[in-house]
PDB file of C-alpha atoms in Angstrom:
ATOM      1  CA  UNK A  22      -4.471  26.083  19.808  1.00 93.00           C
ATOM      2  CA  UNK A  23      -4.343  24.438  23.236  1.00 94.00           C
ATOM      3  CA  UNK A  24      -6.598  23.764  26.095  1.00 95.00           C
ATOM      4  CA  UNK A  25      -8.313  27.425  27.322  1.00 96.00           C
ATOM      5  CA  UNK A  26      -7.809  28.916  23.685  1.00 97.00           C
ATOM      6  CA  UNK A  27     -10.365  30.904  22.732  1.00 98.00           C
ATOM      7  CA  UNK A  28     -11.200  30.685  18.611  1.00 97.00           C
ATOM      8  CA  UNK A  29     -13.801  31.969  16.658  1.00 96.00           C
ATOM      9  CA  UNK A  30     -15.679  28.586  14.396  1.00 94.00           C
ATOM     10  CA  UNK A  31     -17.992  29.320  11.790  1.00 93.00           C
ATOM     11  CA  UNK A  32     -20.213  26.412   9.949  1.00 91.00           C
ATOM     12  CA  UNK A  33     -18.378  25.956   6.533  1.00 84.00           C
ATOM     13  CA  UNK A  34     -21.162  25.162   3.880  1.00 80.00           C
ATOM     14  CA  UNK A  35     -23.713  25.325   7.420  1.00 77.00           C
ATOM     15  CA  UNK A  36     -22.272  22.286   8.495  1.00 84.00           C
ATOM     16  CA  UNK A  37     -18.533  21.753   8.558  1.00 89.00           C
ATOM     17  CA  UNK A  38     -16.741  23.577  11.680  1.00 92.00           C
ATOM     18  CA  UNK A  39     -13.694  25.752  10.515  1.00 92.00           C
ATOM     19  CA  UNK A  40     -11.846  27.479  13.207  1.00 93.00           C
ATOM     20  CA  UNK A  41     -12.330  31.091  11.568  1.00 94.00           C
ATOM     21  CA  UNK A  42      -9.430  32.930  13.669  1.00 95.00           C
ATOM     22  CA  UNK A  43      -7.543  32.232  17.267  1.00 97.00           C
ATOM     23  CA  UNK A  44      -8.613  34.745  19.364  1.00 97.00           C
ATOM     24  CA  UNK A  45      -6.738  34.091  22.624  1.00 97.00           C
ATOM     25  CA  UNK A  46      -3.845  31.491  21.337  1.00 97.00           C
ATOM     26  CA  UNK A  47      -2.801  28.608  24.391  1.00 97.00           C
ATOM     27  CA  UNK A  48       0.069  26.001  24.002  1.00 95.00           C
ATOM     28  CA  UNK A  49      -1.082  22.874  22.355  1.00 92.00           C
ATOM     29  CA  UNK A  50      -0.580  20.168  24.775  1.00 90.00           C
ATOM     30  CA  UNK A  51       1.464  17.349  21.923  1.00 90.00           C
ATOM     31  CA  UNK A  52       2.888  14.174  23.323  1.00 91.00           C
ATOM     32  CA  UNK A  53       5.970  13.198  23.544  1.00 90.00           C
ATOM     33  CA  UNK A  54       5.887   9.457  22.739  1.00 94.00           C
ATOM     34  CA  UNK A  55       2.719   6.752  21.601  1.00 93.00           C
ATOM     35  CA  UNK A  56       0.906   6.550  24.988  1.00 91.00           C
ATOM     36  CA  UNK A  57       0.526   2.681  24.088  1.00 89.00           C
ATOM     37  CA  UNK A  58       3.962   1.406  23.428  1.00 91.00           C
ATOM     38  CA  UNK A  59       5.945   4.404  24.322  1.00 92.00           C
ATOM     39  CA  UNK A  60       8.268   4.561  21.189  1.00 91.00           C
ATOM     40  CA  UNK A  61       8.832   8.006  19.631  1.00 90.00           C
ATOM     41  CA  UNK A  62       6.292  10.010  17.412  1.00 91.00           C
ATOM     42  CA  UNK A  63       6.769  11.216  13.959  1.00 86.00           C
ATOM     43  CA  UNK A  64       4.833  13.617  12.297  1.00 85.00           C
ATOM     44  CA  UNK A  65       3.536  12.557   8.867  1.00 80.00           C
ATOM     45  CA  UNK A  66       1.836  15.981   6.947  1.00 79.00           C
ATOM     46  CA  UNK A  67      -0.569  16.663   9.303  1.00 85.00           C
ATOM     47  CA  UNK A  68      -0.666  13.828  12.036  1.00 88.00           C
ATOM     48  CA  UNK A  69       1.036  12.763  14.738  1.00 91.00           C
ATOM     49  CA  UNK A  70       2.143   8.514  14.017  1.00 89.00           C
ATOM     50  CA  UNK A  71       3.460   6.059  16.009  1.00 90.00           C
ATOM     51  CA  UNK A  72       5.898   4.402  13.495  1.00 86.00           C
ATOM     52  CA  UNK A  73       6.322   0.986  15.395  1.00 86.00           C
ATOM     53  CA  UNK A  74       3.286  -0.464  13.674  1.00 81.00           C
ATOM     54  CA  UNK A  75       4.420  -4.391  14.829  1.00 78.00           C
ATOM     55  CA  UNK A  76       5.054  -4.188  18.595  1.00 81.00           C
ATOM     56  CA  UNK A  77       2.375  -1.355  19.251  1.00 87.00           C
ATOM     57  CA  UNK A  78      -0.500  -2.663  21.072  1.00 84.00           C
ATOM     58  CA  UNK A  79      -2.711  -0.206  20.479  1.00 85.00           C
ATOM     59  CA  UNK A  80      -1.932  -0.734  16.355  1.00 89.00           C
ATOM     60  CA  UNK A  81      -1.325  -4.420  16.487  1.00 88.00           C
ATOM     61  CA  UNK A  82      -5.135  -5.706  15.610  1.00 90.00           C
ATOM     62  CA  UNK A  83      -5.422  -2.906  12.715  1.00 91.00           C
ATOM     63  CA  UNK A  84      -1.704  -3.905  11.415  1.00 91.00           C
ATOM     64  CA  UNK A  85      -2.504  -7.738  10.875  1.00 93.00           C
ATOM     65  CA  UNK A  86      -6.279  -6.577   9.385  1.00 93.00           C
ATOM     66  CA  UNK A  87      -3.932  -4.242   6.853  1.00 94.00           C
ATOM     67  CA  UNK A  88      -1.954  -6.863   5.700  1.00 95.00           C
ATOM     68  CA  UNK A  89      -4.475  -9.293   4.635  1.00 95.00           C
ATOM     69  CA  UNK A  90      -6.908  -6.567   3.130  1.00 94.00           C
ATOM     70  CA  UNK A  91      -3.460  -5.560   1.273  1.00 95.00           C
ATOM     71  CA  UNK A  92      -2.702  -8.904  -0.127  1.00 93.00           C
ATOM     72  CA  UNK A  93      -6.571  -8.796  -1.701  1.00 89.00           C
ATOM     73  CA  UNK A  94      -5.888 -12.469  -2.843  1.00 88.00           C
ATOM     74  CA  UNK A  95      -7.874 -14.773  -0.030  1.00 84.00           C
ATOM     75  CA  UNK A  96     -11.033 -14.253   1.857  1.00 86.00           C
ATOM     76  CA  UNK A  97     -11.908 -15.720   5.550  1.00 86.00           C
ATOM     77  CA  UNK A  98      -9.636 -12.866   7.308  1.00 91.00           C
ATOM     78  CA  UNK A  99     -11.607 -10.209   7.521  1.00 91.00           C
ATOM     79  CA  UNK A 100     -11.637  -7.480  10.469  1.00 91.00           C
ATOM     80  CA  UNK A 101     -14.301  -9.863  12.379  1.00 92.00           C
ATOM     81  CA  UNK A 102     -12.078 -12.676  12.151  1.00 93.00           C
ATOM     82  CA  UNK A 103      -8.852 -11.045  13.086  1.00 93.00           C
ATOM     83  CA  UNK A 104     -11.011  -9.456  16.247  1.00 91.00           C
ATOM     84  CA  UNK A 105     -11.896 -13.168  17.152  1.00 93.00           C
ATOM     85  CA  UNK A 106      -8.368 -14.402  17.134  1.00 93.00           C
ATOM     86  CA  UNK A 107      -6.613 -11.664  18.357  1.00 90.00           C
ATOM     87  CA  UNK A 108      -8.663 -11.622  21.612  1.00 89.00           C
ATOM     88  CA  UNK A 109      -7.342 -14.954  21.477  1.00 91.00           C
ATOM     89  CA  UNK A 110      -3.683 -13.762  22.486  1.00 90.00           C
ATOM     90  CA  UNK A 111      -3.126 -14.475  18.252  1.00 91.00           C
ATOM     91  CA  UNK A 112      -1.110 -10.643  18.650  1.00 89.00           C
ATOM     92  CA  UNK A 113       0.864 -11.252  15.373  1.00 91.00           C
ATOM     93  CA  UNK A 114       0.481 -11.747  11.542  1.00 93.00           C
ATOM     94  CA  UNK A 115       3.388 -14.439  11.318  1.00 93.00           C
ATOM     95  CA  UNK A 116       0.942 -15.833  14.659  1.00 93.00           C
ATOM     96  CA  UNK A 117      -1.488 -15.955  12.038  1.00 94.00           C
ATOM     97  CA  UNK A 118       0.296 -17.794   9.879  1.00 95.00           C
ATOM     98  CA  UNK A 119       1.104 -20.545  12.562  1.00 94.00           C
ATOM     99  CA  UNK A 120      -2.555 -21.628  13.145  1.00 94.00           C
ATOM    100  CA  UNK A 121      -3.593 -25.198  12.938  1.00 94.00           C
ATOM    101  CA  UNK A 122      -7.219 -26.332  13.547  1.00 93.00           C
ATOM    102  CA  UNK A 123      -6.499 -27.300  17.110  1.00 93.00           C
ATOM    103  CA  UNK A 124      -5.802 -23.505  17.482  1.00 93.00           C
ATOM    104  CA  UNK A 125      -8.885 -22.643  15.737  1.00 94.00           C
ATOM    105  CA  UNK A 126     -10.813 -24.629  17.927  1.00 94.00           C
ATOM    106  CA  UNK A 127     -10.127 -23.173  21.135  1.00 92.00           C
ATOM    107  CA  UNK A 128     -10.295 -20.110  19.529  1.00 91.00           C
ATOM    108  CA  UNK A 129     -14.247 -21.219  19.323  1.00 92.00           C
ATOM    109  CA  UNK A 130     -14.105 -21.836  15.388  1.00 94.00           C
ATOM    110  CA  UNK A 131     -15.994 -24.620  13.842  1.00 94.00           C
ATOM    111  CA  UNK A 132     -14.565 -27.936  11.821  1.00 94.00           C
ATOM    112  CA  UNK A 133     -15.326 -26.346   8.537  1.00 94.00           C
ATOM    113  CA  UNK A 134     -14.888 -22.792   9.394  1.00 94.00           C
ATOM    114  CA  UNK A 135     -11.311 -23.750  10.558  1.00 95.00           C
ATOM    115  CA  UNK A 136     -10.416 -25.794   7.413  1.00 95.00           C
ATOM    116  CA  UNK A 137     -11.978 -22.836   5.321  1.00 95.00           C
ATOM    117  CA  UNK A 138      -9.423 -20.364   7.279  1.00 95.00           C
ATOM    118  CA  UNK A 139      -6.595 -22.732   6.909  1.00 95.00           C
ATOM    119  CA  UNK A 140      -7.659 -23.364   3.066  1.00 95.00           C
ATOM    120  CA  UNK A 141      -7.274 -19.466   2.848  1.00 94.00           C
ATOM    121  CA  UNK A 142      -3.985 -19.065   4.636  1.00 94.00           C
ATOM    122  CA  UNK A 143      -2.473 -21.536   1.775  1.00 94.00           C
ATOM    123  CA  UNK A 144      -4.382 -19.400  -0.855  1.00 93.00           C
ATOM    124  CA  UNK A 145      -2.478 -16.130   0.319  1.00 94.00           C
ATOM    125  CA  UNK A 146       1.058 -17.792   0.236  1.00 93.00           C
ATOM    126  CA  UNK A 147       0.015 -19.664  -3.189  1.00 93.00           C
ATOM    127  CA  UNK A 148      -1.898 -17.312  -5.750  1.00 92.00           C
ATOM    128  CA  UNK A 149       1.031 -14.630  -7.085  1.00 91.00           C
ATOM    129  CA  UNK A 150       1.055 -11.545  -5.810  1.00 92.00           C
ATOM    130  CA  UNK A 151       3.127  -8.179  -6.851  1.00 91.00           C
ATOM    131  CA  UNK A 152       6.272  -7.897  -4.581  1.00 92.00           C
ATOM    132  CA  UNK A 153       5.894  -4.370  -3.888  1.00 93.00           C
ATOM    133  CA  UNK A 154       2.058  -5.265  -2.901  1.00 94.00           C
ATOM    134  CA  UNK A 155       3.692  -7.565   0.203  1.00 95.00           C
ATOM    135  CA  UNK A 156       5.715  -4.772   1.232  1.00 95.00           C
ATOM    136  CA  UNK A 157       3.007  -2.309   1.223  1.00 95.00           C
ATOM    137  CA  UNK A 158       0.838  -5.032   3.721  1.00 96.00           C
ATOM    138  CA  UNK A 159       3.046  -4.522   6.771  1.00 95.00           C
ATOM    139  CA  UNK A 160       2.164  -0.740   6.717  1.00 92.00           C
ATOM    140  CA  UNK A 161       5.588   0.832   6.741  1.00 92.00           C
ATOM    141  CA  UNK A 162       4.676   4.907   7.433  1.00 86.00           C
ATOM    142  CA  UNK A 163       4.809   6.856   3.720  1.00 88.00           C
ATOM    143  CA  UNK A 164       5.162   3.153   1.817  1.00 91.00           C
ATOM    144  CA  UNK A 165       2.183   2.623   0.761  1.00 91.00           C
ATOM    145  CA  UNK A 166       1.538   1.031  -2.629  1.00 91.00           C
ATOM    146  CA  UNK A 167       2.938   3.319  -5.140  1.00 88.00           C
ATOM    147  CA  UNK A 168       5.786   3.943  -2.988  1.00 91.00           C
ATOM    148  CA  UNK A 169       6.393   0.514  -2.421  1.00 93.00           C
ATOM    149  CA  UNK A 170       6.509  -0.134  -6.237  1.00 89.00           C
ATOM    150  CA  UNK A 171       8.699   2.894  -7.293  1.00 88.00           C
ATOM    151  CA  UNK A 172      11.251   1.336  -4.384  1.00 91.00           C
ATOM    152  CA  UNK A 173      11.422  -1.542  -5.697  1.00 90.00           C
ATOM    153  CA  UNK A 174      11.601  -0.168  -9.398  1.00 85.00           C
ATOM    154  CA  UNK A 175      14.808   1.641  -8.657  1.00 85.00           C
ATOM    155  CA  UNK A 176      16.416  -0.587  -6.226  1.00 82.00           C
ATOM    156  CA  UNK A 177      17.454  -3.910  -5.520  1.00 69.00           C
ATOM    157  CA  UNK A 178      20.990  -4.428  -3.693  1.00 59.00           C
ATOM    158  CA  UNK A 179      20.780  -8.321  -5.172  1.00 57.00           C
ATOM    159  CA  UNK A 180      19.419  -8.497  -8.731  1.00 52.00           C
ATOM    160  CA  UNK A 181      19.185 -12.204  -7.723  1.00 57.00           C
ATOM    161  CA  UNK A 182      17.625 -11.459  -4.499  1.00 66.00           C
ATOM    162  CA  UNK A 183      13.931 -10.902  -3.900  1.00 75.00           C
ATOM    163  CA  UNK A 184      12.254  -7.703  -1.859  1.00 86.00           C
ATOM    164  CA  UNK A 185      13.942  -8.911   1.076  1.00 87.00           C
ATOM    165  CA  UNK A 186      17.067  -7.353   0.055  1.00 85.00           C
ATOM    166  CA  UNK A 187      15.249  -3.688   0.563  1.00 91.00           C
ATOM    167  CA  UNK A 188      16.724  -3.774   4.211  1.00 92.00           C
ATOM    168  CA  UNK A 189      19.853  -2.378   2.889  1.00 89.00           C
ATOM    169  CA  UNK A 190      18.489   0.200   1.844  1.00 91.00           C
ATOM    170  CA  UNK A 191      20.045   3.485   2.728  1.00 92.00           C
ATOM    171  CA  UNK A 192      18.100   6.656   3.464  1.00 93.00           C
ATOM    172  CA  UNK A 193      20.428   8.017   0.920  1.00 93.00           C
ATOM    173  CA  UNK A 194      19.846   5.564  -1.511  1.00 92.00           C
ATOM    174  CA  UNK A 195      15.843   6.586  -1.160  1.00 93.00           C
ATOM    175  CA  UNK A 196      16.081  10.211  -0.785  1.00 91.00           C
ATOM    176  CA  UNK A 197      17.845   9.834  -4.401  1.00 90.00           C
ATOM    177  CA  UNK A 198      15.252   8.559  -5.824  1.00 88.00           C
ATOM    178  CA  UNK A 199      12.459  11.052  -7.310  1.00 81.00           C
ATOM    179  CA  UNK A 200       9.692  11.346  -5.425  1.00 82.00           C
ATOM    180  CA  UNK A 201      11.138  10.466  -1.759  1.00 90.00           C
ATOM    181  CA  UNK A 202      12.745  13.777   0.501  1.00 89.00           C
ATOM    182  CA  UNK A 203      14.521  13.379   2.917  1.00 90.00           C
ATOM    183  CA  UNK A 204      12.402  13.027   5.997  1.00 87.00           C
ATOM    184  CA  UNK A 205      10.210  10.550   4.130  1.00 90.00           C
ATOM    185  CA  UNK A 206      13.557   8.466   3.552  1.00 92.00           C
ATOM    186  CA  UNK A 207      13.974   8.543   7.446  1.00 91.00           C
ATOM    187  CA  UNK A 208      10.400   7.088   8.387  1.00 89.00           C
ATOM    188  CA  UNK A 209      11.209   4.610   5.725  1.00 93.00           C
ATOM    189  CA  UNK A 210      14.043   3.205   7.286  1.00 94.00           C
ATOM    190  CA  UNK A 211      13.187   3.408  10.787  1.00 90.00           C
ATOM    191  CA  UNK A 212       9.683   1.709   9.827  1.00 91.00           C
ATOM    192  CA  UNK A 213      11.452  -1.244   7.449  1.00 93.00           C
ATOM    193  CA  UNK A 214      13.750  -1.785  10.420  1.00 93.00           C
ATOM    194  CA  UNK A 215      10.696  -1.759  13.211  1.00 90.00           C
ATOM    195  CA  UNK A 216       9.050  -4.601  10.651  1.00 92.00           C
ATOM    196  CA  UNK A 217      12.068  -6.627   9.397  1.00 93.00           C
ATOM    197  CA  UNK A 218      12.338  -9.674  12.133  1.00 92.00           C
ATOM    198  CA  UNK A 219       8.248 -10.269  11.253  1.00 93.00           C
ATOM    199  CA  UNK A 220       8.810  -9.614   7.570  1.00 94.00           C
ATOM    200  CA  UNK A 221      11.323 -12.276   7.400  1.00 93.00           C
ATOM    201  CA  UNK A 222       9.521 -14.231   9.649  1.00 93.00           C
ATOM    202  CA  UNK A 223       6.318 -14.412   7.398  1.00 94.00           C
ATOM    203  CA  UNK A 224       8.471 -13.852   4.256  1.00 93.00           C
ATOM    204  CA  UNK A 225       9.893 -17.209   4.975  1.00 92.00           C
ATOM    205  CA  UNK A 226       6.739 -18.578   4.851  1.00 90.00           C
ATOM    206  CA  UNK A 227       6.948 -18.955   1.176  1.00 91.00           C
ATOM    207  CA  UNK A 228       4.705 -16.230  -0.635  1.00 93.00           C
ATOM    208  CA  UNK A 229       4.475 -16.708  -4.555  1.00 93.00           C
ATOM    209  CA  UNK A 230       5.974 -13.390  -5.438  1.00 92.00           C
ATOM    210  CA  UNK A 231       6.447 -11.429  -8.881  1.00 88.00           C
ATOM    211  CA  UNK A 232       9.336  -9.391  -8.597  1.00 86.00           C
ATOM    212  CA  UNK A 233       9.069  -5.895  -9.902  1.00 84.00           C
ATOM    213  CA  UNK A 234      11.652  -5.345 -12.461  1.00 79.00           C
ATOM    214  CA  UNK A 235      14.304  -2.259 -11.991  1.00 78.00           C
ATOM    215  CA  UNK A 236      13.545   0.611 -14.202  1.00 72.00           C
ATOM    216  CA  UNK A 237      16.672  -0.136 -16.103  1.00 63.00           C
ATOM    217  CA  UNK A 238      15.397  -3.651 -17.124  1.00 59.00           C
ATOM    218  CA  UNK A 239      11.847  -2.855 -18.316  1.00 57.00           C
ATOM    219  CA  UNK A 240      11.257  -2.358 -22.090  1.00 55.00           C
ATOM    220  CA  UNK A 241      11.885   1.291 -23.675  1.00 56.00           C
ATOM    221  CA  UNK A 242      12.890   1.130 -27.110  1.00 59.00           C
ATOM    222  CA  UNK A 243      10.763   2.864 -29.800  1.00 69.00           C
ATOM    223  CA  UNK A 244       7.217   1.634 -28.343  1.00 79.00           C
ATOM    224  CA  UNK A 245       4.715   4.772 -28.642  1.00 87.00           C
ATOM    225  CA  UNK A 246       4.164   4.389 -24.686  1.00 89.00           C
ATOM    226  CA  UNK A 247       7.691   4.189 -22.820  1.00 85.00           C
ATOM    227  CA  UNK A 248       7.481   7.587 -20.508  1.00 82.00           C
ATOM    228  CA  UNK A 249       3.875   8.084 -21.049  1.00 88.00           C
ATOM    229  CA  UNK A 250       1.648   8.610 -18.348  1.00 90.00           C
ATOM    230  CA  UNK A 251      -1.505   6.710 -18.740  1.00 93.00           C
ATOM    231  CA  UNK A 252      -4.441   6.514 -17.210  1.00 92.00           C
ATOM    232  CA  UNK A 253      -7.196   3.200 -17.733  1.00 92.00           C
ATOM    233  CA  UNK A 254     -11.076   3.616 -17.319  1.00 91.00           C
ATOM    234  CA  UNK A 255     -14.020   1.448 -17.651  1.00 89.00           C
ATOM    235  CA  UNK A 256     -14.305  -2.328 -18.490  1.00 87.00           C
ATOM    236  CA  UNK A 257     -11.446  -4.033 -20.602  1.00 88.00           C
ATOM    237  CA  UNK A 258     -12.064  -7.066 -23.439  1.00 85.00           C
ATOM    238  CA  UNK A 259      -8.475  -7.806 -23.633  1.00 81.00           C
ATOM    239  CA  UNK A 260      -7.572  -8.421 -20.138  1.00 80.00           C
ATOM    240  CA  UNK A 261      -8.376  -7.126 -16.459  1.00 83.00           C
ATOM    241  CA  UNK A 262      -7.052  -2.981 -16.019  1.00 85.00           C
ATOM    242  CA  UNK A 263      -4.643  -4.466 -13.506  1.00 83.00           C
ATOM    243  CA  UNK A 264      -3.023  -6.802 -16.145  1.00 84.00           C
ATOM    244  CA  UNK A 265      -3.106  -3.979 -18.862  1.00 87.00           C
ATOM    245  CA  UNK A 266      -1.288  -1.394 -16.266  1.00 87.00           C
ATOM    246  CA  UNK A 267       1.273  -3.818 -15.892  1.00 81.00           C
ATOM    247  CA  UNK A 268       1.882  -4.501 -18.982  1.00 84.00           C
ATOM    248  CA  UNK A 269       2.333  -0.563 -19.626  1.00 87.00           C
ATOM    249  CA  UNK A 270       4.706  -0.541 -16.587  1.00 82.00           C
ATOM    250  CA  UNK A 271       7.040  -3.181 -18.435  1.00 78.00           C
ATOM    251  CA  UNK A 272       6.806  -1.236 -21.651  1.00 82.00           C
ATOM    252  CA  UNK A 273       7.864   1.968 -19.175  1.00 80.00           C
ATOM    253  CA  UNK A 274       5.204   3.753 -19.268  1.00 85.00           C
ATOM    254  CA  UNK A 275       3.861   5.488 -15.906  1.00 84.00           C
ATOM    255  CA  UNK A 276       0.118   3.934 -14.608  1.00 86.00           C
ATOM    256  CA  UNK A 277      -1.794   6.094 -12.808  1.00 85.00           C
ATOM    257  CA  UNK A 278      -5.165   6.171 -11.345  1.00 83.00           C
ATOM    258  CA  UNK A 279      -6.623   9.279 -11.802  1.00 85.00           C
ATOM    259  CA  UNK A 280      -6.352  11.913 -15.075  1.00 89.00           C
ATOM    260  CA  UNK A 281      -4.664  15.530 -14.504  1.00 88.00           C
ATOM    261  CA  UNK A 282      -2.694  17.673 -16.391  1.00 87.00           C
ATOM    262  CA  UNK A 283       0.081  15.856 -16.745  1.00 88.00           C
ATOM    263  CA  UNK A 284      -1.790  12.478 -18.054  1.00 91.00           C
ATOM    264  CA  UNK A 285      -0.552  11.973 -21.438  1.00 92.00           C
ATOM    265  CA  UNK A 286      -3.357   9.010 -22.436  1.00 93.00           C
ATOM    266  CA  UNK A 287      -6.496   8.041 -21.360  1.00 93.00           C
ATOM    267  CA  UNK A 288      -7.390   4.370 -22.633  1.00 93.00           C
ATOM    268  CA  UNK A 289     -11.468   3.824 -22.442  1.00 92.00           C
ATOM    269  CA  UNK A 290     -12.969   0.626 -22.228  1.00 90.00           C
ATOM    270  CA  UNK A 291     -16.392  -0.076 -21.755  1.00 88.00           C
ATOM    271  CA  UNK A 292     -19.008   1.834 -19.927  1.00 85.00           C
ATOM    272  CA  UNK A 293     -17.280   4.751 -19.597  1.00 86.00           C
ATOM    273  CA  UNK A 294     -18.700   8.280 -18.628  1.00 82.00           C
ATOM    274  CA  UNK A 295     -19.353  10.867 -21.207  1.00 83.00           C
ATOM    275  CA  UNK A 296     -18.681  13.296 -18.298  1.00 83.00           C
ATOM    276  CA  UNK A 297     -14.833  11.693 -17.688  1.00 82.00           C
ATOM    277  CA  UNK A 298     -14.071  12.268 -21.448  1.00 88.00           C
ATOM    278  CA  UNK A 299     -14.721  15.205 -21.732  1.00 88.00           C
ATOM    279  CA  UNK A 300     -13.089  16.393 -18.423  1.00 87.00           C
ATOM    280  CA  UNK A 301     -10.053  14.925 -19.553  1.00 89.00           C
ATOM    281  CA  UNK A 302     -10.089  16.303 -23.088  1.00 90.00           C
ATOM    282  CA  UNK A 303     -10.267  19.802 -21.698  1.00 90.00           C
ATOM    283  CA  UNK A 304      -6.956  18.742 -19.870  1.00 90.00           C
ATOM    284  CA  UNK A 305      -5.349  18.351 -23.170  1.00 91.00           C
ATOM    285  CA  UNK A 306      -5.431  14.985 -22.143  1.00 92.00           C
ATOM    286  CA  UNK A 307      -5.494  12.412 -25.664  1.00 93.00           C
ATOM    287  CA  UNK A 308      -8.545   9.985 -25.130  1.00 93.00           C
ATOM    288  CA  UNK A 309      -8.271   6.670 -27.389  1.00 93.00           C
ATOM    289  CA  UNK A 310     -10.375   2.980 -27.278  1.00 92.00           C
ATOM    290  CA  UNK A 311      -9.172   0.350 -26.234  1.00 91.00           C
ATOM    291  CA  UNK A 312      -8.418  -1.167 -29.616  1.00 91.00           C
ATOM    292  CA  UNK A 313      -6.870   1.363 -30.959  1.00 92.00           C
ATOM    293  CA  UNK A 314      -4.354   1.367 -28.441  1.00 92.00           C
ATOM    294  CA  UNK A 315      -3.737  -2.227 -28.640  1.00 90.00           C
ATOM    295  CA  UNK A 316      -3.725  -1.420 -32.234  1.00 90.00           C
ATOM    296  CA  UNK A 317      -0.981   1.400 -31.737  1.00 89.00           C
ATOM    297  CA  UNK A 318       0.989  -1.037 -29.576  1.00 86.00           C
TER     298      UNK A 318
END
């Protein structure tokens, strides 16, 4: 479908367009390369990407408002913020990250705005974050957060070495791993190498960072979980769902967020929908309180 096609659209459910059948086909016009920075496009599914999320103009403001909304541990940067500096030639997250009040200031920030900003910056680099969640920030294409943790489960060229190592990372070395073909290997690579000189940059900034431990270090043993796939709903007593899911994770068991066929458990907490039990009973899914599987741990 290209410019002068004629198709035939109906209104799906009266109000969704869906192109019924092409009637008289025309090329699709498809560029060639982003019309903002001019690198090279990659499809990913069904969209067209520009995979040079740093130095892309056109992406730069949205990259830096990912990476703090990705980190989740500070408040103050928010996309209103990031507008405000950025149409202050701020272009970059490491720029971010070299702010000082007398930069605020001309910016048009006040005294106690500024120091609150500042107070925030420290706050991101201090509170402990997941490593695989800091990788996931910069927005490589097809490493988002679950990829970014099942990476960093199965590789690490340096087991004394933090996620920095993952730019030796081979395409080889990712394909390999379950869950990654081949072209998503490719974008990996080509979109770790596009970010590494501001990873480092910012990485050497001095972020508080829990490494995620290799598949062959976490616990397996005889614990009733290790290979499970599990699934956590509702409002835990014994800790937060993200501390219980890791937890799980280090007893190797496989977290996810949503029940289908192939959940094994489904541990309620509080205020949990009659509606979501039952749903994932008729899965064959087995449904069990919290306590009783703190019990069964």
């Amino acid at each position: 479908i290209g410019p002068g096609a004629v198709i035939e659209l109906v209104r799906s459910g009266l109000v969704i367009p869906k192109i019924q059948r092409v009637i008289t086909p025309a090329e699709p016009e498809l560029p060639t390369e982003c019309p903002s920075c001019a690198s090279h496009i990659v499809w990913d599914g069904d969209n067209i990407i520009c995979p040079n999320k740093i130095d892309c103009t056109a992406q730069a403001e949205n990259s830096i408002i990912h990476f703090f909304k990705t980190l989740g541990n500070n408040d103050g940067f928010g996309p209103a913020t990031i507008t405000i500096l950025y149409a202050q030639g701020i272009k970059t997250i490491h720029d971010i990250y070299l702010l000082d009040s007398e930069k605020l200031a001309a910016a048009g920030f006040k005294e106690k705005t500024s120091q609150n900003l500042l107070n925030q910056l420290g706050a991101s680099k201090t509170l402990q974050i997941e490593d695989w969640r800091f990788l996931s920030a910069f927005g490589v294409v097809r490493l988002g957060q679950g990829s970014s943790e099942r990476l960093l489960q199965h590789y690490r060229f340096d087991s004394s070495e933090g996620v920095e190592s993952i730019f030796d990372i081979s395409e080889a070395q990712i394909s390999a791993i379950d869950g990654f073909a081949e072209k998503t290997a490719a974008a990996i690579v080509e979109g770790l190498a596009n970010i590494k000189a501001e990873f480092l940059a910012i990485y050497e900034q001095g972020f508080n960072l829990e490494i995620t431990p290799l598949v062959s270090e976490q616990v397996q043993g005889d614990n009733p979980i290790a290979g499970k796939v599990i699934v956590f709903t509702g409002s835990m007593q014994q800790g937060s769902r993200p501390e219980m899911e890791k937890q799980a994770k280090a007893l190797g068991a496989k977290v996810s967020k949503s029940v289908s066929g192939k959940t094994d458990l489904l541990v309620t907490g509080e205020k949990v929908g009659a509606k979501k039990i039952t749903d994932a009973e008729n899965k064959g899914v087995k449904v069990i309180s919290e306590v009783d599987y703190l019990a069964m741990l």
